[in-house]
Amino acid sequence: MTKLNLIAGEWLAGESEIENRNPSDLTDLVGMFAQASGDQLEATLDQARVAQAEWAAYGLERKQAVLNAIGNELMARAEELGTLLSREEGKPLAEGKGEVYRAGQFFTYYAAECLRQIGENADSVRPDIEVDVRREAVGVVAIISPWNFPTATASWKIAPALCYGNAVVWKPANITPASAVALTEIIERQDIPKGLFSLVMGSGRSIGQRLVESPKVNAISFTGSVPVGKGIAAAAIQNLTKVQMEMGSKNALAVMDDADLDLAVSLALGGAFGGTGQKCTASSRLVVHAGIHDAFVEKLVAGAQAMKVGHALEEGVQMGPVVSQQQLGENLAYVDLGKSEGAELACGGQRLEMPHDGFYMSPGVFLNTNNDMRINREEMFAPLTSVIKVGSYDEALSVVNDTNFGLTSGIVTKSLARATHFRRNARTGVVTVNLPTAGTDYHVPFGGRGDSSYGPREQGKAAAEFYTTVKTAYISAGPV
Ligand code: NDP
């Protein structure tokens, strides 16, 4: 049975439908999914405006209860929904379950934030006048999310949007619609006004583009690629719509000669190949000090070769398939490009044949690369990583910072001095010390610099900057 969109509070069939197949096993049909029409989008945007006013007027504890219920259900059903997520996206089951549980935590965190919306007050510079500064909802928020964290990325946008009193129109990635329907079913069952939350599945080029061009939208939160992000920003400016974007990166992990070797190798393997390398925080550049280079590379390559690649739902699998035929084709093209640029492919980077027909490839490590190569400048979103050998800490820092992106960076070192200097001088929004470049908390800001991000930070209290607008009130009480 076709899964439907949630339009103005009703589950509706669309103008067409698409099929969704399991990238671990193409014979497994996950389901059929409705594609919203332009008219449905208009109708749901109109209803969202009405519902938003009603929702913003709900009592704080009523909103808090809604967010808590969504979060608690996600956590309680992490096993079931994580299995669905892994089945349609291809990440190993432990990662799928972990993602759904984490998505629940975004909702329970922002449930508590419902009660922590405290403004400022001041005396006016004019006599006998008081000033009250508080935040109000921006209105109708469009959320456009990617497939690589289909539940978590959407949740870290939806939870604050609702917490601060907004309506949401969500266009998930068309490659992972099942997770989107599952989350929408949970949200729709709550005590919310009809049409407060909409699901508009459809392709980015059609329904996504129409959504970001709509003057009925007050704010757009997007995660995805740089070209699409730039197009969204250009559309948003036509209506002066507020926009927030997170667009991936070319994250570097610097491994110093004083590093704990085994720790460095395990951080590099996890950071490069977790989620099949399809993470905006993936360690795609390993900047390695000459003093530890050979030992590091030997263990890294051995570790990559030992990784178990297979069906995402199979016990013991460490790396699932890539998400789609298109992504696989692009990844293999990057392998050829790396070789043609003079990089040495030490292992992996090959299409793999498995008992199930899926989009499998082996984790690949490039050696003898330099930071000018395209494989070190462009986001590949692939299970591929490059080693760049450097002669000193200073050179490592300068290579780390030599990128158009700036989401995360990390250093592996036992030196407090180097760790401190790196933390203060790496030009990224997130810096890690003796930790992977991937993996962040929900209660603190997340975002980057350069081509990685645009607009206010996401997550934690920082999210209020995007999902609210400030009102400054002047009050003259008059004589007693
Ligand atoms: P896209 O940027 O195309 O997709 C991200 C989201 O934007 C999806 O929901 C997509 O819809 C939607 N979208 C696409 N075009 C438009 C548009 N014109 N207007 C509004 N919304 C639109 O990324 P891809 O999924 O194609 O991945 C391509 C590359 O992007 C990856 O290889 C990776 O480099 C990068 N990427 C980075 C991510 C990150 O976490 N920063 C996440 C995902 C991708 P739909 O998919 O349905 O077309």
Short mmCIF file of C-alpha atoms and ligand atoms in Angstrom, two decimals:
data_model
loop_
_atom_site.label_atom_id
_atom_site.label_comp_id
_atom_site.label_asym_id
_atom_site.label_seq_id
_atom_site.Cartn_x
_atom_site.Cartn_y
_atom_site.Cartn_z
CA MET A 1 0.00 0.00 0.00
CA THR A 2 1.30 3.43 -0.91
CA LYS A 3 2.43 5.60 2.02
CA LEU A 4 0.80 9.02 1.90
CA ASN A 5 1.72 12.63 2.48
CA LEU A 6 0.32 14.63 5.38
CA ILE A 7 -1.37 17.62 3.74
CA ALA A 8 -3.26 20.17 5.83
CA GLY A 9 -3.77 17.49 8.47
CA GLU A 10 -5.01 14.76 6.08
CA TRP A 11 -3.13 11.73 4.75
CA LEU A 12 -3.38 12.12 0.96
CA ALA A 13 -2.20 10.34 -2.16
CA GLY A 14 -0.09 12.47 -4.48
CA GLU A 15 0.13 13.26 -8.18
CA SER A 16 2.40 10.22 -8.59
CA GLU A 17 4.34 7.74 -6.49
CA ILE A 18 7.84 6.33 -6.29
CA GLU A 19 9.21 3.03 -5.14
CA ASN A 20 11.86 2.74 -2.47
CA ARG A 21 14.26 -0.20 -2.49
CA ASN A 22 16.71 -1.50 0.07
CA PRO A 23 20.27 -0.61 -1.05
CA SER A 24 21.53 -3.77 0.71
CA ASP A 25 19.20 -5.97 -1.36
CA LEU A 26 17.48 -4.53 -4.40
CA THR A 27 14.88 -7.30 -4.46
CA ASP A 28 13.52 -5.92 -1.18
CA LEU A 29 10.86 -3.29 -1.89
CA VAL A 30 10.59 -1.06 1.18
CA GLY A 31 7.42 0.53 -0.14
CA MET A 32 5.67 2.94 -2.48
CA PHE A 33 5.52 6.61 -1.54
CA ALA A 34 3.24 9.43 -2.66
CA GLN A 35 4.69 12.50 -4.37
CA ALA A 36 2.96 15.73 -3.37
CA SER A 37 1.50 18.04 -6.02
CA GLY A 38 1.97 21.80 -6.21
CA ASP A 39 -1.67 22.37 -5.22
CA GLN A 40 -1.23 20.17 -2.17
CA LEU A 41 1.80 22.18 -1.18
CA GLU A 42 -0.16 25.43 -1.41
CA ALA A 43 -3.04 23.98 0.61
CA THR A 44 -0.79 22.73 3.35
CA LEU A 45 1.12 26.01 3.56
CA ASP A 46 -2.17 27.88 4.00
CA GLN A 47 -3.36 25.54 6.75
CA ALA A 48 0.07 25.69 8.42
CA ARG A 49 -0.32 29.46 8.85
CA VAL A 50 -3.63 28.99 10.69
CA ALA A 51 -2.33 26.11 12.81
CA GLN A 52 0.81 27.99 13.77
CA ALA A 53 -1.13 30.80 15.47
CA GLU A 54 -3.07 28.23 17.46
CA TRP A 55 0.04 26.25 18.44
CA ALA A 56 1.97 29.35 19.51
CA ALA A 57 -0.90 30.15 21.88
CA TYR A 58 -0.78 26.68 23.54
CA GLY A 59 0.40 26.70 27.15
CA LEU A 60 4.07 25.90 27.69
CA GLU A 61 3.40 22.59 29.43
CA ARG A 62 1.04 21.50 26.67
CA LYS A 63 3.76 22.04 24.06
CA GLN A 64 6.29 20.39 26.33
CA ALA A 65 4.07 17.31 26.67
CA VAL A 66 3.81 16.98 22.88
CA LEU A 67 7.57 17.11 22.38
CA ASN A 68 8.16 14.70 25.26
CA ALA A 69 5.69 12.21 23.85
CA ILE A 70 7.36 12.29 20.41
CA GLY A 71 10.83 11.87 21.93
CA ASN A 72 9.81 9.08 24.29
CA GLU A 73 8.10 7.14 21.51
CA LEU A 74 11.14 7.43 19.24
CA MET A 75 13.41 6.14 22.00
CA ALA A 76 11.04 3.32 22.92
CA ARG A 77 10.76 2.24 19.28
CA ALA A 78 14.46 2.74 18.38
CA GLU A 79 14.90 -0.95 17.56
CA GLU A 80 11.91 -1.12 15.20
CA LEU A 81 12.39 2.27 13.54
CA GLY A 82 16.17 1.85 13.44
CA THR A 83 15.66 -1.38 11.51
CA LEU A 84 13.45 0.43 9.00
CA LEU A 85 16.02 3.22 8.71
CA SER A 86 18.91 0.80 8.12
CA ARG A 87 16.82 -1.13 5.63
CA GLU A 88 16.18 1.91 3.45
CA GLU A 89 19.44 3.84 4.00
CA GLY A 90 21.96 1.05 4.33
CA LYS A 91 23.77 1.93 7.56
CA PRO A 92 24.48 -0.97 9.94
CA LEU A 93 21.65 -1.72 12.35
CA ALA A 94 23.50 -0.43 15.44
CA GLU A 95 23.91 2.93 13.71
CA GLY A 96 20.27 2.97 12.60
CA LYS A 97 19.00 2.23 16.10
CA GLY A 98 21.40 4.75 17.60
CA GLU A 99 20.20 7.39 15.18
CA VAL A 100 16.53 6.92 16.07
CA TYR A 101 17.32 6.97 19.80
CA ARG A 102 19.31 10.17 19.33
CA ALA A 103 16.44 11.68 17.36
CA GLY A 104 14.24 11.03 20.40
CA GLN A 105 16.72 12.87 22.58
CA PHE A 106 16.41 15.96 20.39
CA PHE A 107 12.69 16.01 21.14
CA THR A 108 13.05 15.48 24.89
CA TYR A 109 15.80 18.13 25.05
CA TYR A 110 13.59 20.67 23.26
CA ALA A 111 10.60 19.60 25.38
CA ALA A 112 12.51 20.97 28.35
CA GLU A 113 13.51 24.05 26.34
CA CYS A 114 9.79 24.91 26.04
CA LEU A 115 10.02 25.98 29.68
CA ARG A 116 13.33 27.78 29.36
CA GLN A 117 12.29 30.56 27.01
CA ILE A 118 13.29 33.45 29.17
CA GLY A 119 13.72 36.94 27.77
CA GLU A 120 15.56 40.03 28.99
CA ASN A 121 14.36 43.20 30.54
CA ALA A 122 15.91 46.61 30.93
CA ASP A 123 15.16 50.19 31.86
CA SER A 124 14.74 52.50 28.92
CA VAL A 125 17.13 55.41 28.50
CA ARG A 126 13.93 57.47 28.74
CA PRO A 127 12.52 57.97 32.24
CA ASP A 128 9.78 55.69 33.62
CA ILE A 129 9.82 53.33 30.67
CA GLU A 130 10.66 49.63 30.86
CA VAL A 131 11.92 47.44 28.06
CA ASP A 132 10.94 43.78 27.62
CA VAL A 133 12.84 41.71 25.06
CA ARG A 134 11.45 38.31 24.15
CA ARG A 135 11.47 35.81 21.33
CA GLU A 136 8.48 34.81 19.22
CA ALA A 137 8.04 32.10 16.62
CA VAL A 138 9.09 32.98 13.05
CA GLY A 139 5.96 31.34 11.61
CA VAL A 140 5.94 28.61 8.94
CA VAL A 141 9.27 26.79 8.65
CA ALA A 142 10.27 24.69 5.63
CA ILE A 143 12.58 21.82 6.52
CA ILE A 144 14.55 20.12 3.76
CA SER A 145 16.55 17.18 4.98
CA PRO A 146 19.02 14.69 3.45
CA TRP A 147 19.04 10.91 3.32
CA ASN A 148 22.25 10.19 5.25
CA PHE A 149 20.68 10.86 8.69
CA PRO A 150 17.03 10.70 7.64
CA THR A 151 15.62 10.73 11.18
CA ALA A 152 18.24 12.58 13.23
CA THR A 153 18.83 15.55 10.91
CA ALA A 154 15.11 16.07 10.44
CA SER A 155 14.56 15.80 14.21
CA TRP A 156 17.22 18.35 15.11
CA LYS A 157 15.32 20.78 12.91
CA ILE A 158 11.70 19.75 13.67
CA ALA A 159 12.10 19.63 17.47
CA PRO A 160 13.32 23.23 17.92
CA ALA A 161 10.92 24.48 15.24
CA LEU A 162 7.97 23.12 17.25
CA CYS A 163 9.47 24.04 20.62
CA TYR A 164 9.63 27.71 19.67
CA GLY A 165 6.06 27.76 18.37
CA ASN A 166 6.40 27.30 14.60
CA ALA A 167 4.51 25.24 12.03
CA VAL A 168 6.60 22.81 9.95
CA VAL A 169 6.39 21.77 6.31
CA TRP A 170 8.88 18.94 5.86
CA LYS A 171 10.33 17.78 2.55
CA PRO A 172 12.53 14.77 3.29
CA ALA A 173 14.98 13.25 0.80
CA ASN A 174 13.15 11.05 -1.66
CA ILE A 175 15.68 8.23 -1.18
CA THR A 176 14.60 7.72 2.46
CA PRO A 177 10.84 8.33 2.62
CA ALA A 178 9.95 5.42 4.94
CA SER A 179 11.74 6.97 7.91
CA ALA A 180 9.99 10.26 7.14
CA VAL A 181 6.53 8.67 7.15
CA ALA A 182 7.31 6.83 10.41
CA LEU A 183 8.31 10.05 12.17
CA THR A 184 5.34 11.93 10.72
CA GLU A 185 2.94 9.24 11.97
CA ILE A 186 4.24 9.78 15.50
CA ILE A 187 4.00 13.57 15.32
CA GLU A 188 0.55 13.56 13.71
CA ARG A 189 -0.96 11.49 16.56
CA GLN A 190 -0.08 14.14 19.16
CA ASP A 191 -2.17 16.94 20.62
CA ILE A 192 -1.35 19.47 17.87
CA PRO A 193 -3.55 21.74 15.73
CA LYS A 194 -4.65 20.29 12.39
CA GLY A 195 -2.04 21.09 9.76
CA LEU A 196 0.67 22.24 12.17
CA PHE A 197 2.96 19.58 10.75
CA SER A 198 3.04 18.62 7.05
CA LEU A 199 4.92 15.95 5.12
CA VAL A 200 5.46 16.75 1.44
CA MET A 201 7.40 13.90 -0.12
CA GLY A 202 8.50 14.61 -3.67
CA SER A 203 11.65 15.37 -5.60
CA GLY A 204 13.87 18.25 -4.62
CA ARG A 205 13.81 19.72 -8.11
CA SER A 206 10.00 19.94 -8.20
CA ILE A 207 8.30 20.16 -4.79
CA GLY A 208 11.47 21.19 -2.96
CA GLN A 209 12.13 24.06 -5.34
CA ARG A 210 8.52 25.20 -5.16
CA LEU A 211 8.64 25.13 -1.37
CA VAL A 212 11.77 27.27 -1.12
CA GLU A 213 10.37 29.77 -3.63
CA SER A 214 7.12 30.19 -1.71
CA PRO A 215 6.43 33.56 -0.08
CA LYS A 216 4.25 31.63 2.40
CA VAL A 217 7.40 30.25 4.05
CA ASN A 218 9.06 32.36 6.77
CA ALA A 219 12.23 30.34 7.28
CA ILE A 220 14.06 27.48 5.51
CA SER A 221 16.38 25.02 7.22
CA PHE A 222 18.35 22.87 4.78
CA THR A 223 21.01 20.16 4.98
CA GLY A 224 22.50 18.78 1.78
CA SER A 225 24.92 19.67 -1.01
CA VAL A 226 26.57 23.03 -1.71
CA PRO A 227 25.04 23.60 -5.18
CA VAL A 228 21.50 22.92 -3.94
CA GLY A 229 22.15 25.08 -0.88
CA LYS A 230 23.27 28.00 -3.02
CA GLY A 231 20.15 27.63 -5.16
CA ILE A 232 17.97 27.63 -2.04
CA ALA A 233 19.67 30.76 -0.70
CA ALA A 234 19.10 32.50 -4.05
CA ALA A 235 15.41 31.53 -3.99
CA ALA A 236 15.02 32.55 -0.35
CA ILE A 237 16.43 36.03 -0.88
CA GLN A 238 13.69 36.81 -3.41
CA ASN A 239 11.19 36.71 -0.54
CA LEU A 240 13.69 37.78 2.14
CA THR A 241 13.04 34.40 3.79
CA LYS A 242 15.32 33.52 6.67
CA VAL A 243 17.65 30.67 5.76
CA GLN A 244 19.94 28.25 7.56
CA MET A 245 22.06 25.70 5.69
CA GLU A 246 24.50 22.93 6.49
CA MET A 247 26.32 21.60 3.44
CA GLY A 248 28.97 19.10 4.27
CA SER A 249 32.70 19.40 4.40
CA LYS A 250 36.16 18.04 3.77
CA ASN A 251 37.05 17.31 7.37
CA ALA A 252 40.64 16.63 8.39
CA LEU A 253 41.97 14.53 11.23
CA ALA A 254 45.54 15.54 12.13
CA VAL A 255 47.60 12.68 13.55
CA MET A 256 50.70 13.86 15.37
CA ASP A 257 53.94 11.94 15.93
CA ASP A 258 53.18 11.81 19.67
CA ALA A 259 49.71 10.30 19.15
CA ASP A 260 48.55 7.02 20.66
CA LEU A 261 48.87 4.99 17.47
CA ASP A 262 46.00 2.55 18.06
CA LEU A 263 43.68 5.34 19.11
CA ALA A 264 44.59 7.35 16.01
CA VAL A 265 43.91 4.38 13.72
CA SER A 266 40.58 3.57 15.31
CA LEU A 267 39.46 7.22 15.17
CA ALA A 268 40.48 7.40 11.50
CA LEU A 269 38.68 4.17 10.57
CA GLY A 270 35.50 5.13 12.40
CA GLY A 271 35.57 8.69 11.11
CA ALA A 272 36.26 7.72 7.51
CA PHE A 273 34.03 4.67 7.10
CA GLY A 274 31.23 5.03 9.66
CA GLY A 275 27.94 5.46 7.80
CA THR A 276 29.82 4.26 4.68
CA GLY A 277 31.63 7.63 4.68
CA GLN A 278 28.34 9.37 3.93
CA LYS A 279 28.59 11.90 6.75
CA CYS A 280 29.10 15.64 6.60
CA THR A 281 31.53 15.12 9.50
CA ALA A 282 33.47 12.21 7.89
CA SER A 283 37.28 12.19 8.22
CA SER A 284 38.08 12.36 4.53
CA ARG A 285 41.56 13.86 4.94
CA LEU A 286 44.05 12.21 7.30
CA VAL A 287 46.89 14.65 7.84
CA VAL A 288 49.68 12.54 9.27
CA HIS A 289 53.02 13.59 10.76
CA ALA A 290 56.01 11.97 9.02
CA GLY A 291 57.25 10.64 12.37
CA ILE A 292 54.26 8.28 12.70
CA HIS A 293 53.23 8.03 9.05
CA ASP A 294 54.50 4.57 8.12
CA ALA A 295 53.28 2.85 11.28
CA PHE A 296 49.92 4.61 11.04
CA VAL A 297 49.41 3.77 7.39
CA GLU A 298 50.25 0.09 7.90
CA LYS A 299 47.61 -0.28 10.62
CA LEU A 300 45.09 1.91 8.81
CA VAL A 301 45.23 -0.14 5.62
CA ALA A 302 45.10 -3.41 7.56
CA GLY A 303 42.09 -2.08 9.48
CA ALA A 304 40.28 -0.99 6.32
CA GLN A 305 40.91 -4.35 4.68
CA ALA A 306 39.57 -6.16 7.75
CA MET A 307 36.28 -4.26 7.81
CA LYS A 308 33.23 -6.42 7.25
CA VAL A 309 31.13 -4.98 4.45
CA GLY A 310 27.65 -6.39 3.95
CA HIS A 311 23.89 -6.22 4.32
CA ALA A 312 23.03 -3.48 6.80
CA LEU A 313 20.77 -5.73 8.85
CA GLU A 314 23.27 -8.60 9.10
CA GLU A 315 24.95 -9.26 12.46
CA GLY A 316 28.58 -8.11 12.63
CA VAL A 317 28.52 -5.92 9.52
CA GLN A 318 30.65 -2.81 10.03
CA MET A 319 29.92 -1.03 6.76
CA GLY A 320 26.75 -1.25 4.71
CA PRO A 321 26.24 -0.40 1.03
CA VAL A 322 26.29 3.14 -0.33
CA VAL A 323 22.85 4.65 -0.60
CA SER A 324 22.15 4.60 -4.34
CA GLN A 325 23.34 3.62 -7.77
CA GLN A 326 24.12 7.26 -8.50
CA GLN A 327 26.19 7.71 -5.34
CA LEU A 328 28.05 4.47 -6.08
CA GLY A 329 28.83 5.66 -9.61
CA GLU A 330 30.13 8.98 -8.30
CA ASN A 331 32.26 7.22 -5.67
CA LEU A 332 33.89 4.93 -8.21
CA ALA A 333 34.52 7.92 -10.46
CA TYR A 334 36.37 9.57 -7.54
CA VAL A 335 38.50 6.42 -7.20
CA ASP A 336 39.51 6.78 -10.86
CA LEU A 337 40.05 10.50 -10.43
CA GLY A 338 42.31 9.95 -7.41
CA LYS A 339 44.43 7.48 -9.33
CA SER A 340 44.63 9.80 -12.33
CA GLU A 341 45.80 12.61 -10.03
CA GLY A 342 48.69 10.42 -8.88
CA ALA A 343 47.35 9.14 -5.57
CA GLU A 344 48.18 5.55 -4.66
CA LEU A 345 45.12 3.44 -3.87
CA ALA A 346 46.48 1.26 -1.05
CA CYS A 347 43.28 -0.75 -0.64
CA GLY A 348 39.57 -0.88 -1.42
CA GLY A 349 37.62 1.49 -3.60
CA GLN A 350 36.21 -1.46 -5.55
CA ARG A 351 32.67 -2.48 -6.39
CA LEU A 352 31.88 -5.61 -4.38
CA GLU A 353 29.73 -8.53 -5.43
CA MET A 354 27.67 -9.91 -2.54
CA PRO A 355 25.05 -12.64 -2.14
CA HIS A 356 22.45 -9.83 -2.25
CA ASP A 357 22.40 -7.44 -5.18
CA GLY A 358 23.15 -4.04 -3.64
CA PHE A 359 25.38 -0.97 -3.92
CA TYR A 360 28.45 -2.39 -2.22
CA MET A 361 32.01 -1.13 -2.36
CA SER A 362 35.10 -1.72 -0.24
CA PRO A 363 36.52 1.01 2.03
CA GLY A 364 39.33 2.75 0.16
CA VAL A 365 42.52 4.42 1.38
CA PHE A 366 44.59 6.75 -0.80
CA LEU A 367 48.25 7.30 0.07
CA ASN A 368 50.81 9.81 -1.21
CA THR A 369 48.23 12.48 -1.78
CA ASN A 370 48.58 16.23 -1.53
CA ASN A 371 46.04 18.81 -0.52
CA ASP A 372 45.72 20.27 -4.03
CA MET A 373 44.22 17.09 -5.45
CA ARG A 374 40.50 17.21 -6.18
CA ILE A 375 39.98 14.13 -3.97
CA ASN A 376 41.19 16.33 -1.09
CA ARG A 377 39.18 19.40 -2.04
CA GLU A 378 35.72 18.07 -3.03
CA GLU A 379 33.26 16.37 -0.72
CA MET A 380 33.07 12.78 -1.98
CA PHE A 381 30.53 11.40 0.54
CA ALA A 382 32.11 8.01 -0.02
CA PRO A 383 33.95 5.32 1.98
CA LEU A 384 37.22 6.84 0.77
CA THR A 385 39.88 8.65 2.73
CA SER A 386 43.25 10.20 1.82
CA VAL A 387 46.48 10.33 3.76
CA ILE A 388 48.44 13.58 3.45
CA LYS A 389 51.95 13.34 4.92
CA VAL A 390 53.28 16.46 6.68
CA GLY A 391 56.60 17.31 8.32
CA SER A 392 55.45 19.28 11.36
CA TYR A 393 52.54 20.36 13.51
CA ASP A 394 52.53 23.78 11.83
CA GLU A 395 52.29 22.21 8.40
CA ALA A 396 49.49 19.94 9.63
CA LEU A 397 47.47 22.91 10.87
CA SER A 398 47.95 24.80 7.64
CA VAL A 399 46.81 21.77 5.57
CA VAL A 400 43.79 21.26 7.84
CA ASN A 401 42.77 24.89 7.30
CA ASP A 402 43.46 24.89 3.55
CA THR A 403 39.93 24.08 2.38
CA ASN A 404 36.82 25.91 1.22
CA PHE A 405 34.84 24.02 3.87
CA GLY A 406 35.02 24.23 7.66
CA LEU A 407 32.65 21.93 9.51
CA THR A 408 34.79 19.73 11.77
CA SER A 409 38.46 18.99 12.35
CA GLY A 410 40.32 16.87 14.86
CA ILE A 411 43.77 16.30 16.29
CA VAL A 412 45.23 13.17 17.84
CA THR A 413 48.08 14.10 20.16
CA LYS A 414 49.29 13.69 23.73
CA SER A 415 50.66 17.23 23.76
CA LEU A 416 48.48 19.67 25.66
CA ALA A 417 50.25 22.52 23.91
CA ARG A 418 49.47 21.24 20.41
CA ALA A 419 45.93 20.26 21.35
CA THR A 420 45.27 23.70 22.79
CA HIS A 421 46.84 25.54 19.87
CA PHE A 422 44.87 23.41 17.41
CA ARG A 423 41.59 23.91 19.25
CA ARG A 424 42.08 27.66 19.06
CA ASN A 425 43.40 27.91 15.51
CA ALA A 426 41.56 25.29 13.44
CA ARG A 427 39.09 27.17 11.24
CA THR A 428 36.09 24.87 11.71
CA GLY A 429 32.83 25.14 13.59
CA VAL A 430 33.57 21.96 15.56
CA VAL A 431 37.03 20.86 16.78
CA THR A 432 37.81 17.54 18.46
CA VAL A 433 40.83 16.41 20.48
CA ASN A 434 41.58 12.67 20.61
CA LEU A 435 38.05 12.01 19.36
CA PRO A 436 36.56 11.31 15.94
CA THR A 437 35.63 14.22 13.66
CA ALA A 438 32.13 12.70 13.52
CA GLY A 439 29.73 12.45 16.44
CA THR A 440 28.31 15.49 18.19
CA ASP A 441 26.01 16.21 21.14
CA TYR A 442 22.48 17.61 20.95
CA HIS A 443 22.66 20.27 23.68
CA VAL A 444 25.46 22.40 22.19
CA PRO A 445 25.76 24.30 18.88
CA PHE A 446 26.54 22.51 15.61
CA GLY A 447 27.62 24.13 12.36
CA GLY A 448 30.63 25.19 10.35
CA ARG A 449 32.40 27.91 8.43
CA GLY A 450 33.07 28.60 4.76
CA ASP A 451 31.05 26.48 2.35
CA SER A 452 29.97 24.17 5.19
CA SER A 453 27.30 26.34 6.73
CA TYR A 454 25.31 29.49 6.28
CA GLY A 455 23.12 31.23 8.82
CA PRO A 456 22.70 30.61 12.54
CA ARG A 457 23.97 27.45 14.24
CA GLU A 458 21.75 24.41 14.81
CA GLN A 459 21.06 22.45 18.03
CA GLY A 460 21.27 23.38 21.70
CA LYS A 461 20.11 26.81 22.74
CA ALA A 462 21.72 28.23 19.59
CA ALA A 463 18.74 26.96 17.59
CA ALA A 464 16.58 29.72 19.06
CA GLU A 465 18.43 32.24 16.91
CA PHE A 466 16.99 30.70 13.76
CA TYR A 467 13.57 29.49 14.88
CA THR A 468 12.55 32.70 16.64
CA THR A 469 12.42 36.40 15.98
CA VAL A 470 13.13 39.01 18.66
CA LYS A 471 10.52 41.48 19.85
CA THR A 472 11.48 44.55 21.87
CA ALA A 473 8.57 46.05 23.82
CA TYR A 474 8.60 49.49 25.51
CA ILE A 475 6.16 49.95 28.41
CA SER A 476 5.20 53.19 30.08
CA ALA A 477 3.07 52.40 33.11
CA GLY A 478 2.19 56.05 33.72
CA PRO A 479 1.91 57.86 37.08
CA VAL A 480 0.74 55.88 40.12
P1 NDP B 1 20.99 17.30 -2.32
O1 NDP B 1 21.57 18.58 -1.86
O2 NDP B 1 20.53 17.18 -3.73
O3 NDP B 1 19.71 16.90 -1.43
C1 NDP B 1 19.46 17.33 -0.11
C2 NDP B 1 17.97 17.64 0.06
O4 NDP B 1 17.62 18.74 -0.76
C3 NDP B 1 17.06 16.49 -0.38
O5 NDP B 1 15.89 16.48 0.42
C4 NDP B 1 16.71 16.89 -1.80
O6 NDP B 1 15.55 16.28 -2.28
C5 NDP B 1 16.55 18.38 -1.64
N1 NDP B 1 16.68 19.16 -2.87
C6 NDP B 1 17.37 18.85 -3.99
N2 NDP B 1 17.23 19.84 -4.91
C7 NDP B 1 16.45 20.79 -4.35
C8 NDP B 1 15.95 22.04 -4.79
N3 NDP B 1 16.23 22.52 -5.99
N4 NDP B 1 15.16 22.76 -3.96
C9 NDP B 1 14.86 22.30 -2.73
N5 NDP B 1 15.30 21.11 -2.26
C10 NDP B 1 16.09 20.37 -3.05
O7 NDP B 1 22.01 16.16 -1.99
P2 NDP B 1 22.04 14.68 -2.62
O8 NDP B 1 21.14 13.84 -1.82
O9 NDP B 1 21.80 14.69 -4.09
O10 NDP B 1 23.54 14.31 -2.36
C11 NDP B 1 24.53 14.85 -3.22
C12 NDP B 1 25.74 15.24 -2.44
O11 NDP B 1 25.38 16.22 -1.46
C13 NDP B 1 26.35 14.13 -1.59
O12 NDP B 1 27.17 13.31 -2.36
C14 NDP B 1 27.08 14.94 -0.56
O13 NDP B 1 28.30 15.38 -1.08
C15 NDP B 1 26.18 16.12 -0.31
N6 NDP B 1 25.31 15.92 0.87
C16 NDP B 1 25.68 16.44 2.05
C17 NDP B 1 24.92 16.20 3.18
C18 NDP B 1 25.32 16.74 4.49
O14 NDP B 1 25.09 16.11 5.50
N7 NDP B 1 25.82 17.94 4.54
C19 NDP B 1 23.74 15.36 3.15
C20 NDP B 1 23.41 14.87 1.84
C21 NDP B 1 24.18 15.14 0.76
P3 NDP B 1 15.61 14.89 -3.13
O15 NDP B 1 16.74 14.09 -2.59
O16 NDP B 1 14.31 14.29 -2.87
O17 NDP B 1 15.81 15.31 -4.54
#
